[in-house]
């Protein structure tokens, strides 16, 4: 059986206030969920 992988790239639009609220509430745990370690280090 041959399986295919679909690799895609997308952009999500979100209000900055939602990101701020999530950072305040969840801190580093939120960052680690949505960003790669290299992105956090940047």
Coordinates of N, CA and C in Angstrom, one line a residue, residues 7-37:
X7 N 2.1 17.9 2.1 CA 2.8 19.0 2.9 C 2.2 20.3 2.5
X8 N 1.7 21.1 3.4 CA 1.2 22.3 3.1 C 1.6 23.4 4.1
X9 N 1.5 24.6 3.6 CA 1.9 25.8 4.4 C 0.8 26.8 4.4
X10 N 0.5 27.4 5.5 CA -0.6 28.3 5.5 C -0.4 29.4 6.5
X11 N -1.2 30.4 6.4 CA -1.1 31.6 7.3 C -2.5 31.7 8.0
X12 N -2.4 31.8 9.3 CA -3.6 32.1 10.1 C -3.7 33.5 10.5
X13 N -4.8 34.1 10.3 CA -5.0 35.5 10.8 C -5.7 35.5 12.1
X14 N -5.1 36.3 13.0 CA -5.7 36.3 14.4 C -5.5 37.7 15.0
X15 N -6.4 38.2 15.8 CA -6.2 39.5 16.4 C -5.1 39.4 17.4
X16 N -4.2 40.4 17.5 CA -3.1 40.4 18.4 C -3.5 40.3 19.8
X17 N -4.7 40.9 20.1 CA -5.1 40.8 21.5 C -5.4 39.3 22.0
X18 N -5.8 38.5 21.0 CA -6.0 37.1 21.4 C -4.6 36.4 21.7
X19 N -3.6 36.8 21.0 CA -2.2 36.2 21.3 C -1.8 36.7 22.7
X20 N -2.0 38.0 22.9 CA -1.6 38.6 24.2 C -2.3 37.9 25.4
X21 N -3.6 37.7 25.2 CA -4.4 37.1 26.2 C -3.9 35.7 26.5
X22 N -3.6 34.9 25.5 CA -3.1 33.6 25.6 C -1.7 33.5 26.3
X23 N -0.9 34.5 25.9 CA 0.5 34.5 26.5 C 0.3 34.8 28.0
X24 N -0.6 35.8 28.4 CA -0.8 36.1 29.8 C -1.3 34.9 30.5
X25 N -2.3 34.2 30.0 CA -2.9 33.1 30.6 C -2.0 31.8 30.7
X26 N -1.3 31.5 29.6 CA -0.6 30.2 29.5 C 0.9 30.3 29.5
X27 N 1.4 31.5 29.3 CA 2.9 31.7 29.3 C 3.6 30.9 28.3
X28 N 4.8 30.3 28.7 CA 5.7 29.5 27.9 C 5.0 28.3 27.2
X29 N 4.0 27.8 27.9 CA 3.3 26.6 27.4 C 2.6 26.9 26.1
X30 N 2.1 28.1 26.0 CA 1.4 28.6 24.8 C 2.4 28.8 23.7
X31 N 3.5 29.4 24.0 CA 4.6 29.6 23.0 C 5.1 28.3 22.4
X32 N 5.3 27.3 23.3 CA 5.9 26.0 22.9 C 4.9 25.2 22.1
X33 N 3.6 25.6 22.2 CA 2.6 24.8 21.4 C 2.5 25.4 20.0
X34 N 2.7 26.7 19.8 CA 2.5 27.3 18.5 C 3.7 27.6 17.7
X35 N 4.9 27.6 18.4 CA 6.2 28.0 17.7 C 7.2 26.8 17.8
X36 N 8.1 26.7 16.9 CA 9.2 25.8 17.0 C 10.2 26.4 17.9
X37 N 11.1 25.6 18.5 CA 12.1 26.1 19.4 C 13.0 27.2 18.7

